[in-house]
mmCIF file of C-alpha atoms in Angstrom:
data_model
loop_
_atom_site.group_PDB
_atom_site.id
_atom_site.type_symbol
_atom_site.label_atom_id
_atom_site.label_comp_id
_atom_site.label_asym_id
_atom_site.label_seq_id
_atom_site.Cartn_x
_atom_site.Cartn_y
_atom_site.Cartn_z
ATOM 1 C CA MET X 1 -130.575 -42.012 -43.259
ATOM 2 C CA PHE X 2 -128.999 -38.546 -43.316
ATOM 3 C CA TYR X 3 -131.369 -35.683 -42.582
ATOM 4 C CA ARG X 4 -130.588 -32.591 -44.651
ATOM 5 C CA GLU X 5 -132.190 -30.228 -42.181
ATOM 6 C CA ALA X 6 -131.935 -27.008 -44.210
ATOM 7 C CA TRP X 7 -133.689 -28.616 -47.174
ATOM 8 C CA ILE X 8 -136.331 -30.239 -44.983
ATOM 9 C CA GLU X 9 -137.100 -26.835 -43.477
ATOM 10 C CA ARG X 10 -137.308 -25.267 -46.922
ATOM 11 C CA VAL X 11 -139.759 -27.862 -48.229
ATOM 12 C CA GLU X 12 -141.846 -27.612 -45.054
ATOM 13 C CA ASP X 13 -141.947 -23.821 -45.376
ATOM 14 C CA VAL X 14 -143.099 -24.016 -48.981
ATOM 15 C CA LEU X 15 -145.703 -26.654 -48.085
ATOM 16 C CA ARG X 16 -147.160 -24.263 -45.523
ATOM 17 C CA ARG X 17 -147.548 -21.622 -48.235
ATOM 18 C CA GLY X 18 -148.863 -23.716 -51.107
ATOM 19 C CA ARG X 19 -150.764 -26.883 -51.892
ATOM 20 C CA ILE X 20 -148.373 -28.230 -54.542
ATOM 21 C CA VAL X 21 -144.579 -28.251 -54.205
ATOM 22 C CA TRP X 22 -142.550 -29.135 -57.289
ATOM 23 C CA LEU X 23 -139.178 -30.557 -56.136
ATOM 24 C CA SER X 24 -136.693 -30.689 -59.001
ATOM 25 C CA GLY X 25 -133.064 -31.736 -59.207
ATOM 26 C CA VAL X 26 -130.775 -34.001 -61.192
ATOM 27 C CA ARG X 27 -130.944 -37.756 -60.903
ATOM 28 C CA ARG X 28 -129.462 -39.113 -57.638
ATOM 29 C CA VAL X 29 -129.167 -35.697 -56.020
ATOM 30 C CA GLY X 30 -131.253 -36.932 -53.089
ATOM 31 C CA LYS X 31 -134.872 -36.028 -53.867
ATOM 32 C CA THR X 32 -136.217 -39.388 -52.717
ATOM 33 C CA MET X 33 -134.187 -39.357 -49.494
ATOM 34 C CA LEU X 34 -135.335 -35.806 -48.785
ATOM 35 C CA CYS X 35 -138.994 -36.705 -49.324
ATOM 36 C CA GLN X 36 -138.727 -39.760 -47.100
ATOM 37 C CA SER X 37 -137.224 -37.516 -44.396
ATOM 38 C CA LEU X 38 -140.403 -35.438 -44.211
ATOM 39 C CA ALA X 39 -142.653 -36.132 -41.260
ATOM 40 C CA ASP X 40 -146.216 -37.405 -41.669
ATOM 41 C CA VAL X 41 -146.240 -38.005 -45.409
ATOM 42 C CA GLU X 42 -147.606 -40.789 -47.533
ATOM 43 C CA TYR X 43 -144.797 -41.626 -49.963
ATOM 44 C CA LEU X 44 -145.692 -43.018 -53.399
ATOM 45 C CA ASP X 45 -143.185 -43.981 -56.084
ATOM 46 C CA CYS X 46 -144.760 -43.324 -59.482
ATOM 47 C CA GLU X 47 -142.348 -45.722 -61.164
ATOM 48 C CA LEU X 48 -144.333 -48.604 -59.650
ATOM 49 C CA PRO X 49 -147.184 -49.953 -61.824
ATOM 50 C CA THR X 50 -149.420 -50.372 -58.777
ATOM 51 C CA VAL X 51 -149.079 -46.660 -57.967
ATOM 52 C CA ARG X 52 -149.804 -45.643 -61.549
ATOM 53 C CA ARG X 53 -152.943 -47.781 -61.508
ATOM 54 C CA ARG X 54 -154.123 -46.083 -58.302
ATOM 55 C CA LEU X 55 -153.774 -42.710 -60.032
ATOM 56 C CA GLU X 56 -155.770 -43.585 -63.143
ATOM 57 C CA ASP X 57 -158.779 -41.837 -61.588
ATOM 58 C CA PRO X 58 -157.326 -38.761 -59.813
ATOM 59 C CA GLU X 59 -160.630 -37.763 -58.228
ATOM 60 C CA VAL X 60 -161.098 -41.104 -56.501
ATOM 61 C CA PHE X 61 -157.428 -41.191 -55.523
ATOM 62 C CA TRP X 62 -157.391 -37.766 -53.851
ATOM 63 C CA ARG X 63 -160.719 -38.313 -52.123
ATOM 64 C CA GLY X 64 -159.073 -41.112 -50.164
ATOM 65 C CA LEU X 65 -156.233 -38.852 -49.068
ATOM 66 C CA GLU X 66 -158.065 -35.726 -47.902
ATOM 67 C CA GLY X 67 -156.246 -33.936 -45.099
ATOM 68 C CA LYS X 68 -152.971 -35.738 -45.799
ATOM 69 C CA ARG X 69 -149.509 -34.817 -47.065
ATOM 70 C CA VAL X 70 -148.532 -36.889 -50.085
ATOM 71 C CA VAL X 71 -145.267 -37.366 -51.985
ATOM 72 C CA LEU X 72 -145.510 -38.335 -55.654
ATOM 73 C CA ASP X 73 -141.927 -39.280 -56.488
ATOM 74 C CA GLU X 74 -140.945 -39.261 -60.196
ATOM 75 C CA VAL X 75 -144.374 -37.912 -61.059
ATOM 76 C CA GLN X 76 -143.459 -37.548 -64.731
ATOM 77 C CA ARG X 77 -143.813 -41.347 -65.015
ATOM 78 C CA LEU X 78 -147.597 -40.866 -64.929
ATOM 79 C CA PRO X 79 -149.411 -40.666 -68.282
ATOM 80 C CA ASN X 80 -150.933 -37.280 -67.408
ATOM 81 C CA PRO X 81 -149.168 -35.838 -64.351
ATOM 82 C CA SER X 82 -150.469 -32.300 -64.812
ATOM 83 C CA GLU X 83 -154.095 -33.513 -64.583
ATOM 84 C CA VAL X 84 -153.341 -35.415 -61.370
ATOM 85 C CA LEU X 85 -151.787 -32.342 -59.744
ATOM 86 C CA LYS X 86 -154.402 -29.936 -61.085
ATOM 87 C CA VAL X 87 -157.262 -32.021 -59.652
ATOM 88 C CA ALA X 88 -155.543 -32.036 -56.251
ATOM 89 C CA ALA X 89 -154.941 -28.276 -56.303
ATOM 90 C CA ASP X 90 -158.406 -27.275 -57.539
ATOM 91 C CA HIS X 91 -160.702 -29.722 -55.768
ATOM 92 C CA PHE X 92 -159.008 -31.026 -52.630
ATOM 93 C CA PRO X 93 -157.888 -28.017 -50.589
ATOM 94 C CA THR X 94 -156.885 -30.073 -47.531
ATOM 95 C CA VAL X 95 -154.357 -32.140 -49.495
ATOM 96 C CA ARG X 96 -150.702 -31.068 -49.641
ATOM 97 C CA VAL X 97 -148.529 -32.594 -52.375
ATOM 98 C CA VAL X 98 -144.787 -32.797 -52.988
ATOM 99 C CA ALA X 99 -144.137 -33.894 -56.572
ATOM 100 C CA THR X 100 -140.611 -34.651 -57.755
ATOM 101 C CA GLY X 101 -138.932 -34.719 -61.144
ATOM 102 C CA SER X 102 -135.550 -34.216 -62.749
ATOM 103 C CA SER X 103 -136.499 -31.311 -65.000
ATOM 104 C CA THR X 104 -138.085 -27.963 -64.387
ATOM 105 C CA LEU X 105 -141.832 -28.301 -64.583
ATOM 106 C CA GLN X 106 -142.216 -26.061 -67.613
ATOM 107 C CA ALA X 107 -139.719 -28.117 -69.627
ATOM 108 C CA SER X 108 -141.598 -31.393 -69.736
ATOM 109 C CA GLY X 109 -143.897 -32.083 -72.643
ATOM 110 C CA LYS X 110 -145.989 -34.298 -70.357
ATOM 111 C CA PHE X 111 -147.152 -31.247 -68.429
ATOM 112 C CA ARG X 112 -149.713 -29.919 -70.863
ATOM 113 C CA ASP X 113 -151.024 -27.571 -68.182
ATOM 114 C CA SER X 114 -148.455 -25.209 -66.690
ATOM 115 C CA LEU X 115 -150.088 -25.381 -63.241
ATOM 116 C CA ALA X 116 -149.539 -21.635 -63.085
ATOM 117 C CA GLY X 117 -150.613 -20.245 -59.741
ATOM 118 C CA ARG X 118 -151.096 -23.724 -58.302
ATOM 119 C CA LYS X 119 -147.567 -24.704 -57.347
ATOM 120 C CA LEU X 120 -144.374 -23.482 -55.713
ATOM 121 C CA GLU X 121 -140.957 -24.815 -56.656
ATOM 122 C CA VAL X 122 -137.888 -26.036 -54.759
ATOM 123 C CA TRP X 123 -134.690 -26.861 -56.621
ATOM 124 C CA LEU X 124 -132.536 -29.389 -54.750
ATOM 125 C CA THR X 125 -128.959 -28.602 -55.744
ATOM 126 C CA PRO X 126 -125.941 -30.871 -55.279
ATOM 127 C CA MET X 127 -124.641 -30.911 -51.717
ATOM 128 C CA THR X 128 -123.989 -27.608 -50.000
ATOM 129 C CA TYR X 129 -121.459 -27.072 -47.240
ATOM 130 C CA ALA X 130 -124.229 -27.664 -44.672
ATOM 131 C CA ASP X 131 -125.031 -30.972 -46.385
ATOM 132 C CA ALA X 132 -121.368 -31.999 -46.293
ATOM 133 C CA THR X 133 -121.430 -31.316 -42.557
ATOM 134 C CA THR X 134 -124.480 -33.559 -42.217
ATOM 135 C CA PHE X 135 -122.688 -36.299 -44.142
ATOM 136 C CA GLY X 136 -119.683 -35.968 -41.832
ATOM 137 C CA ASN X 137 -117.021 -34.781 -44.280
ATOM 138 C CA THR X 138 -116.312 -31.092 -44.910
ATOM 139 C CA ASP X 139 -112.958 -31.672 -46.639
ATOM 140 C CA VAL X 140 -112.999 -29.329 -49.623
ATOM 141 C CA THR X 141 -110.802 -31.478 -51.868
ATOM 142 C CA HIS X 142 -113.035 -34.507 -51.256
ATOM 143 C CA ARG X 143 -116.144 -32.482 -52.138
ATOM 144 C CA LEU X 144 -114.576 -31.036 -55.297
ATOM 145 C CA LEU X 145 -113.277 -34.385 -56.559
ATOM 146 C CA ARG X 146 -116.300 -36.545 -55.690
ATOM 147 C CA GLY X 147 -118.942 -33.909 -56.359
ATOM 148 C CA GLY X 148 -122.204 -33.270 -54.564
ATOM 149 C CA LEU X 149 -124.412 -36.260 -55.392
ATOM 150 C CA PRO X 150 -124.671 -38.152 -52.080
ATOM 151 C CA PRO X 151 -123.970 -41.695 -53.419
ATOM 152 C CA PHE X 152 -120.856 -40.484 -55.232
ATOM 153 C CA PHE X 153 -119.719 -38.329 -52.312
ATOM 154 C CA MET X 154 -120.062 -41.221 -49.859
ATOM 155 C CA ALA X 155 -118.508 -43.943 -52.060
ATOM 156 C CA PRO X 156 -115.295 -45.463 -50.614
ATOM 157 C CA ASP X 157 -113.517 -45.154 -53.975
ATOM 158 C CA LEU X 158 -113.927 -42.943 -57.025
ATOM 159 C CA PRO X 159 -117.115 -44.304 -58.664
ATOM 160 C CA GLN X 160 -115.815 -44.322 -62.232
ATOM 161 C CA LEU X 161 -118.331 -46.799 -63.694
ATOM 162 C CA GLU X 162 -121.214 -45.077 -61.954
ATOM 163 C CA TYR X 163 -120.659 -41.867 -63.918
ATOM 164 C CA GLN X 164 -121.474 -43.613 -67.212
ATOM 165 C CA GLU X 165 -124.357 -45.494 -65.604
ATOM 166 C CA TRP X 166 -125.728 -42.155 -64.427
ATOM 167 C CA PHE X 167 -125.544 -40.724 -67.938
ATOM 168 C CA ASP X 168 -127.197 -43.829 -69.460
ATOM 169 C CA SER X 169 -130.106 -43.425 -67.043
ATOM 170 C CA TYR X 170 -130.273 -39.675 -67.640
ATOM 171 C CA TRP X 171 -130.449 -40.176 -71.412
ATOM 172 C CA ALA X 172 -133.081 -42.918 -71.271
ATOM 173 C CA ARG X 173 -135.330 -41.638 -68.510
ATOM 174 C CA ASP X 174 -135.042 -37.851 -68.713
ATOM 175 C CA VAL X 175 -133.870 -36.799 -72.150
ATOM 176 C CA GLN X 176 -135.620 -39.438 -74.234
ATOM 177 C CA GLU X 177 -138.883 -39.595 -72.315
ATOM 178 C CA LEU X 178 -139.331 -35.858 -71.858
ATOM 179 C CA PHE X 179 -137.672 -34.310 -74.918
ATOM 180 C CA ARG X 180 -137.608 -37.081 -77.544
ATOM 181 C CA LEU X 181 -134.087 -36.342 -78.800
ATOM 182 C CA GLU X 182 -132.806 -38.819 -81.362
ATOM 183 C CA ARG X 183 -129.042 -38.399 -81.770
ATOM 184 C CA ARG X 184 -127.479 -39.765 -78.619
ATOM 185 C CA TRP X 185 -123.880 -39.533 -79.851
ATOM 186 C CA GLY X 186 -124.096 -35.833 -80.689
ATOM 187 C CA PHE X 187 -125.884 -35.049 -77.439
ATOM 188 C CA GLN X 188 -123.450 -37.032 -75.308
ATOM 189 C CA ARG X 189 -120.481 -35.442 -77.056
ATOM 190 C CA CYS X 190 -121.991 -32.022 -76.376
ATOM 191 C CA VAL X 191 -122.287 -32.837 -72.656
ATOM 192 C CA GLU X 192 -118.707 -34.139 -72.556
ATOM 193 C CA LEU X 193 -117.359 -30.938 -74.130
ATOM 194 C CA LEU X 194 -119.448 -28.810 -71.801
ATOM 195 C CA LEU X 195 -117.954 -30.576 -68.771
ATOM 196 C CA VAL X 196 -114.412 -30.241 -70.102
ATOM 197 C CA GLN X 197 -114.932 -26.511 -70.769
ATOM 198 C CA SER X 198 -117.115 -25.968 -67.696
ATOM 199 C CA GLY X 199 -116.982 -22.431 -66.332
ATOM 200 C CA GLY X 200 -115.968 -20.872 -69.638
ATOM 201 C CA ILE X 201 -117.728 -18.547 -72.067
ATOM 202 C CA PHE X 202 -120.194 -20.547 -74.135
ATOM 203 C CA GLU X 203 -119.766 -20.315 -77.906
ATOM 204 C CA ALA X 204 -122.007 -22.617 -79.945
ATOM 205 C CA THR X 205 -119.585 -22.747 -82.887
ATOM 206 C CA LYS X 206 -117.013 -24.537 -80.686
ATOM 207 C CA TYR X 207 -119.507 -27.366 -80.152
ATOM 208 C CA ALA X 208 -121.092 -27.661 -83.578
ATOM 209 C CA GLY X 209 -118.078 -29.118 -85.430
ATOM 210 C CA PRO X 210 -116.886 -31.718 -82.888
ATOM 211 C CA CYS X 211 -120.475 -32.835 -82.238
ATOM 212 C CA GLU X 212 -121.395 -32.860 -85.956
ATOM 213 C CA ILE X 213 -124.500 -30.796 -85.340
ATOM 214 C CA SER X 214 -125.697 -27.313 -86.273
ATOM 215 C CA ARG X 215 -125.386 -24.246 -84.052
ATOM 216 C CA THR X 216 -129.176 -24.281 -83.708
ATOM 217 C CA THR X 217 -129.034 -27.854 -82.422
ATOM 218 C CA VAL X 218 -126.292 -26.879 -79.969
ATOM 219 C CA HIS X 219 -128.558 -24.200 -78.524
ATOM 220 C CA ASN X 220 -131.458 -26.679 -78.373
ATOM 221 C CA TYR X 221 -129.275 -29.142 -76.488
ATOM 222 C CA LEU X 222 -128.209 -26.409 -74.077
ATOM 223 C CA ARG X 223 -131.865 -25.632 -73.357
ATOM 224 C CA VAL X 224 -132.480 -29.308 -72.551
ATOM 225 C CA LEU X 225 -129.419 -29.421 -70.290
ATOM 226 C CA GLU X 226 -130.490 -26.252 -68.509
ATOM 227 C CA ALA X 227 -134.071 -27.491 -68.093
ATOM 228 C CA THR X 228 -132.854 -30.758 -66.562
ATOM 229 C CA ARG X 229 -130.406 -28.872 -64.282
ATOM 230 C CA VAL X 230 -127.354 -30.541 -65.875
ATOM 231 C CA ALA X 231 -126.027 -27.210 -67.162
ATOM 232 C CA GLN X 232 -126.005 -24.004 -65.135
ATOM 233 C CA VAL X 233 -126.161 -21.018 -67.470
ATOM 234 C CA VAL X 234 -124.759 -17.846 -65.884
ATOM 235 C CA ARG X 235 -125.627 -14.808 -67.945
ATOM 236 C CA PRO X 236 -123.788 -11.468 -68.009
ATOM 237 C CA PHE X 237 -124.667 -8.679 -65.624
ATOM 238 C CA SER X 238 -124.915 -5.459 -67.580
ATOM 239 C CA THR X 239 -126.777 -2.205 -67.958
ATOM 240 C CA HIS X 240 -125.948 -2.459 -71.660
ATOM 241 C CA LYS X 241 -122.990 -0.123 -71.542
ATOM 242 C CA PRO X 242 -120.830 -0.295 -74.699
ATOM 243 C CA THR X 243 -117.793 -1.567 -72.776
ATOM 244 C CA GLU X 244 -119.561 -4.598 -71.225
ATOM 245 C CA LEU X 245 -120.326 -8.079 -72.502
ATOM 246 C CA THR X 246 -124.095 -8.370 -72.745
ATOM 247 C CA ALA X 247 -124.874 -11.623 -74.539
ATOM 248 C CA ALA X 248 -122.344 -14.451 -74.099
ATOM 249 C CA PRO X 249 -123.199 -16.692 -71.118
ATOM 250 C CA LYS X 250 -120.840 -18.785 -69.048
ATOM 251 C CA VAL X 251 -121.920 -22.406 -68.687
ATOM 252 C CA TYR X 252 -121.044 -24.634 -65.746
ATOM 253 C CA GLY X 253 -121.509 -28.372 -65.448
ATOM 254 C CA PHE X 254 -123.927 -29.236 -62.666
ATOM 255 C CA ASP X 255 -121.459 -31.118 -60.471
ATOM 256 C CA THR X 256 -117.721 -30.977 -59.818
ATOM 257 C CA GLY X 257 -117.452 -34.778 -59.656
ATOM 258 C CA PHE X 258 -118.677 -35.111 -63.232
ATOM 259 C CA VAL X 259 -116.371 -32.286 -64.330
ATOM 260 C CA CYS X 260 -113.384 -34.095 -62.775
ATOM 261 C CA HIS X 261 -114.419 -37.406 -64.323
ATOM 262 C CA GLN X 262 -114.708 -35.957 -67.815
ATOM 263 C CA ARG X 263 -111.379 -34.166 -67.481
ATOM 264 C CA GLY X 264 -109.714 -37.390 -66.355
ATOM 265 C CA TRP X 265 -108.757 -36.080 -62.906
ATOM 266 C CA GLU X 266 -108.347 -38.679 -60.168
ATOM 267 C CA THR X 267 -106.355 -36.327 -57.926
ATOM 268 C CA LEU X 268 -106.419 -32.542 -57.806
ATOM 269 C CA ARG X 269 -103.630 -30.009 -58.118
ATOM 270 C CA PRO X 270 -104.031 -26.508 -56.647
ATOM 271 C CA ASP X 271 -104.703 -25.042 -60.103
ATOM 272 C CA ASP X 272 -107.419 -27.644 -60.706
ATOM 273 C CA GLU X 273 -109.104 -26.787 -57.432
ATOM 274 C CA GLY X 274 -109.292 -23.085 -58.290
ATOM 275 C CA ASN X 275 -111.692 -23.671 -61.187
ATOM 276 C CA LEU X 276 -113.709 -26.265 -59.269
ATOM 277 C CA TRP X 277 -113.996 -23.934 -56.282
ATOM 278 C CA GLU X 278 -115.876 -21.499 -58.539
ATOM 279 C CA HIS X 279 -118.396 -24.283 -59.210
ATOM 280 C CA TYR X 280 -118.810 -24.964 -55.493
ATOM 281 C CA VAL X 281 -119.413 -21.292 -54.704
ATOM 282 C CA LEU X 282 -121.949 -21.056 -57.546
ATOM 283 C CA ASN X 283 -123.772 -24.089 -56.128
ATOM 284 C CA GLU X 284 -123.907 -22.418 -52.712
ATOM 285 C CA LEU X 285 -125.263 -19.192 -54.212
ATOM 286 C CA GLN X 286 -127.965 -21.044 -56.127
ATOM 287 C CA ALA X 287 -128.988 -23.046 -53.064
ATOM 288 C CA GLY X 288 -128.991 -19.957 -50.851
ATOM 289 C CA ARG X 289 -130.885 -17.674 -53.235
ATOM 290 C CA PRO X 290 -133.661 -19.847 -54.716
ATOM 291 C CA GLY X 291 -135.359 -18.191 -57.653
ATOM 292 C CA ARG X 292 -132.843 -15.319 -57.841
ATOM 293 C CA PRO X 293 -130.490 -15.081 -60.829
ATOM 294 C CA VAL X 294 -126.735 -15.346 -60.398
ATOM 295 C CA ASN X 295 -124.764 -13.444 -63.046
ATOM 296 C CA TYR X 296 -121.159 -12.730 -63.919
ATOM 297 C CA TRP X 297 -119.599 -9.512 -65.222
ATOM 298 C CA ARG X 298 -116.993 -8.919 -67.899
ATOM 299 C CA ASP X 299 -115.917 -5.854 -69.858
ATOM 300 C CA THR X 300 -114.291 -5.534 -73.261
ATOM 301 C CA HIS X 301 -110.875 -4.997 -71.633
ATOM 302 C CA GLY X 302 -110.889 -8.472 -70.078
ATOM 303 C CA HIS X 303 -111.822 -7.532 -66.509
ATOM 304 C CA GLU X 304 -114.143 -10.139 -65.008
ATOM 305 C CA VAL X 305 -116.005 -10.649 -61.743
ATOM 306 C CA ASP X 306 -116.937 -14.263 -61.037
ATOM 307 C CA PHE X 307 -120.482 -13.652 -59.788
ATOM 308 C CA VAL X 308 -122.858 -10.737 -59.325
ATOM 309 C CA ILE X 309 -126.142 -10.912 -57.442
ATOM 310 C CA GLN X 310 -128.776 -8.209 -57.321
ATOM 311 C CA PHE X 311 -132.479 -7.881 -56.658
ATOM 312 C CA ARG X 312 -134.768 -5.008 -57.557
ATOM 313 C CA ALA X 313 -133.374 -1.652 -56.499
ATOM 314 C CA GLN X 314 -130.590 -3.070 -54.306
ATOM 315 C CA PRO X 315 -127.001 -2.322 -55.399
ATOM 316 C CA PRO X 316 -125.148 -5.298 -56.924
ATOM 317 C CA ILE X 317 -122.968 -7.515 -54.769
ATOM 318 C CA ALA X 318 -119.726 -8.557 -56.487
ATOM 319 C CA ILE X 319 -118.335 -11.979 -55.526
ATOM 320 C CA GLU X 320 -114.908 -13.403 -56.263
ATOM 321 C CA ALA X 321 -114.371 -17.140 -55.669
ATOM 322 C CA LYS X 322 -110.745 -17.816 -54.756
ATOM 323 C CA ARG X 323 -109.108 -20.967 -53.422
ATOM 324 C CA SER X 324 -107.074 -18.668 -51.162
ATOM 325 C CA VAL X 325 -107.470 -15.039 -50.141
ATOM 326 C CA SER X 326 -103.848 -14.505 -51.203
ATOM 327 C CA ALA X 327 -104.897 -15.258 -54.809
ATOM 328 C CA PHE X 328 -107.293 -12.317 -54.832
ATOM 329 C CA GLU X 329 -106.349 -9.327 -56.995
ATOM 330 C CA ASP X 330 -108.411 -6.175 -56.839
ATOM 331 C CA ARG X 331 -108.155 -4.970 -60.440
ATOM 332 C CA ASN X 332 -111.354 -6.719 -61.579
ATOM 333 C CA LEU X 333 -113.417 -5.396 -58.694
ATOM 334 C CA VAL X 334 -111.926 -1.929 -59.196
ATOM 335 C CA ALA X 335 -113.025 -1.982 -62.849
ATOM 336 C CA PHE X 336 -116.499 -3.173 -61.852
ATOM 337 C CA ARG X 337 -116.900 -0.517 -59.156
ATOM 338 C CA ARG X 338 -115.974 2.257 -61.575
ATOM 339 C CA ARG X 339 -119.284 1.495 -63.296
ATOM 340 C CA TYR X 340 -121.247 0.360 -60.247
ATOM 341 C CA PRO X 341 -119.824 2.214 -57.240
ATOM 342 C CA GLU X 342 -122.460 1.059 -54.726
ATOM 343 C CA GLY X 343 -122.631 -2.438 -53.285
ATOM 344 C CA GLU X 344 -120.740 -5.000 -51.243
ATOM 345 C CA ASN X 345 -117.636 -6.899 -52.342
ATOM 346 C CA TRP X 346 -117.129 -10.485 -51.176
ATOM 347 C CA VAL X 347 -114.179 -12.822 -51.550
ATOM 348 C CA VAL X 348 -115.168 -16.431 -50.815
ATOM 349 C CA ALA X 349 -112.104 -18.553 -50.041
ATOM 350 C CA THR X 350 -111.175 -21.764 -48.246
ATOM 351 C CA ASP X 351 -108.637 -20.218 -45.883
ATOM 352 C CA VAL X 352 -111.037 -17.952 -43.958
ATOM 353 C CA GLY X 353 -111.588 -19.003 -40.363
ATOM 354 C CA GLU X 354 -113.975 -16.244 -39.329
ATOM 355 C CA PRO X 355 -115.347 -13.559 -41.674
ATOM 356 C CA TYR X 356 -113.323 -10.374 -41.735
ATOM 357 C CA ARG X 357 -113.057 -7.158 -43.728
ATOM 358 C CA LEU X 358 -110.018 -5.665 -45.371
ATOM 359 C CA ARG X 359 -109.330 -2.573 -47.410
ATOM 360 C CA VAL X 360 -107.684 -2.968 -50.788
ATOM 361 C CA GLY X 361 -106.934 0.412 -52.303
ATOM 362 C CA GLN X 362 -110.248 2.274 -52.383
ATOM 363 C CA LEU X 363 -112.290 -0.901 -51.915
ATOM 364 C CA GLU X 364 -113.582 -2.536 -48.765
ATOM 365 C CA VAL X 365 -113.809 -6.297 -49.181
ATOM 366 C CA GLU X 366 -115.467 -8.885 -46.922
ATOM 367 C CA CYS X 367 -113.666 -12.246 -46.795
ATOM 368 C CA LEU X 368 -115.895 -15.270 -46.200
ATOM 369 C CA GLY X 369 -115.523 -19.015 -45.989
ATOM 370 C CA ILE X 370 -118.056 -21.123 -47.831
ATOM 371 C CA GLU X 371 -119.469 -22.182 -44.453
ATOM 372 C CA HIS X 372 -120.478 -18.547 -43.872
ATOM 373 C CA LEU X 373 -122.076 -17.942 -47.248
ATOM 374 C CA ALA X 374 -125.556 -19.358 -46.581
ATOM 375 C CA ALA X 375 -126.024 -17.233 -43.449
ATOM 376 C CA ARG X 376 -124.680 -14.170 -45.239
ATOM 377 C CA LEU X 377 -127.164 -14.653 -48.073
ATOM 378 C CA GLN X 378 -130.047 -15.107 -45.645
ATOM 379 C CA ALA X 379 -129.129 -11.846 -43.934
ATOM 380 C CA LEU X 380 -129.541 -9.832 -47.116
ATOM 381 C CA PRO X 381 -132.655 -7.652 -47.248
ATOM 382 C CA PHE X 382 -133.785 -9.246 -50.493
ATOM 383 C CA ALA X 383 -133.120 -12.888 -49.502
#
């Protein structure tokens, strides 16, 4: 078993602060392995009929577990999971619960009670750089091609059949059970197009025709994909100035391995890796800033900054994801800083040994490797 120490520490920290932890993440991202890595927990798999029978009377069930830490894996398999968790939170203060599921808690129709104020959330993303270190392979090309789901990352060969098996399971056990969608072909085609166009500006009209669905249905599908963490929607950063894009989001597929599979890539060229590197950096930002939005910026003249992060009154940090520092051009950051002069500028690239700063024109830029990004995010005053 591989121990993903950073994630274990995060779950333990949240457990100390709350009675219920909702652990979400896509299928096969490692939620079960993470839960089984926790010390002193009673692990229960809610897919088992015997476990579901034990939970038919939540009051009796929790009374037998007072003072314990309990994992309810795949809790959405229960007939009424929100009641089970609500009883634990309201009536058994010595119990601590980690409940797992593929979707965000609010998205599932089975959760008739929002559990507002009773739970804290942890989103387990695909593998970060620290995870790749734990798994013994930090080769960037390997991570980009295989993706960040541990079974796919560790497979001796490209797991081509497993990609379709993953989607079959996702459709049957997440989409159908939680959202009751009916048209599999249109939905699957929508996901395929999203992966092919991953990282681009999302325009519903480009999906409606090929998928034979309406624009409204496209947006509904996108909400399902976002709720189940399969699509990462990155919205524009803007103070609503007339020269900025304010509405059109960029949409990324959840995992570079699935993007490569859908694009038919079995090896990667340098140009291919540039786009995938953006995905990897986004994954690191989302893992390192839980609960904080990651945006992008673009103006009407075509200047674009890959990612922008900001919190409250802090000035925005502009982030460019480049396969190599030599590929960085300052014109986009210059355009951004004309409107937002305060804030740090980061270039995250693969060819950075130790972080360093350089001056480009009037800008000071900090160059980081992806292995430095988590620590840099943690050092921010609003982390």
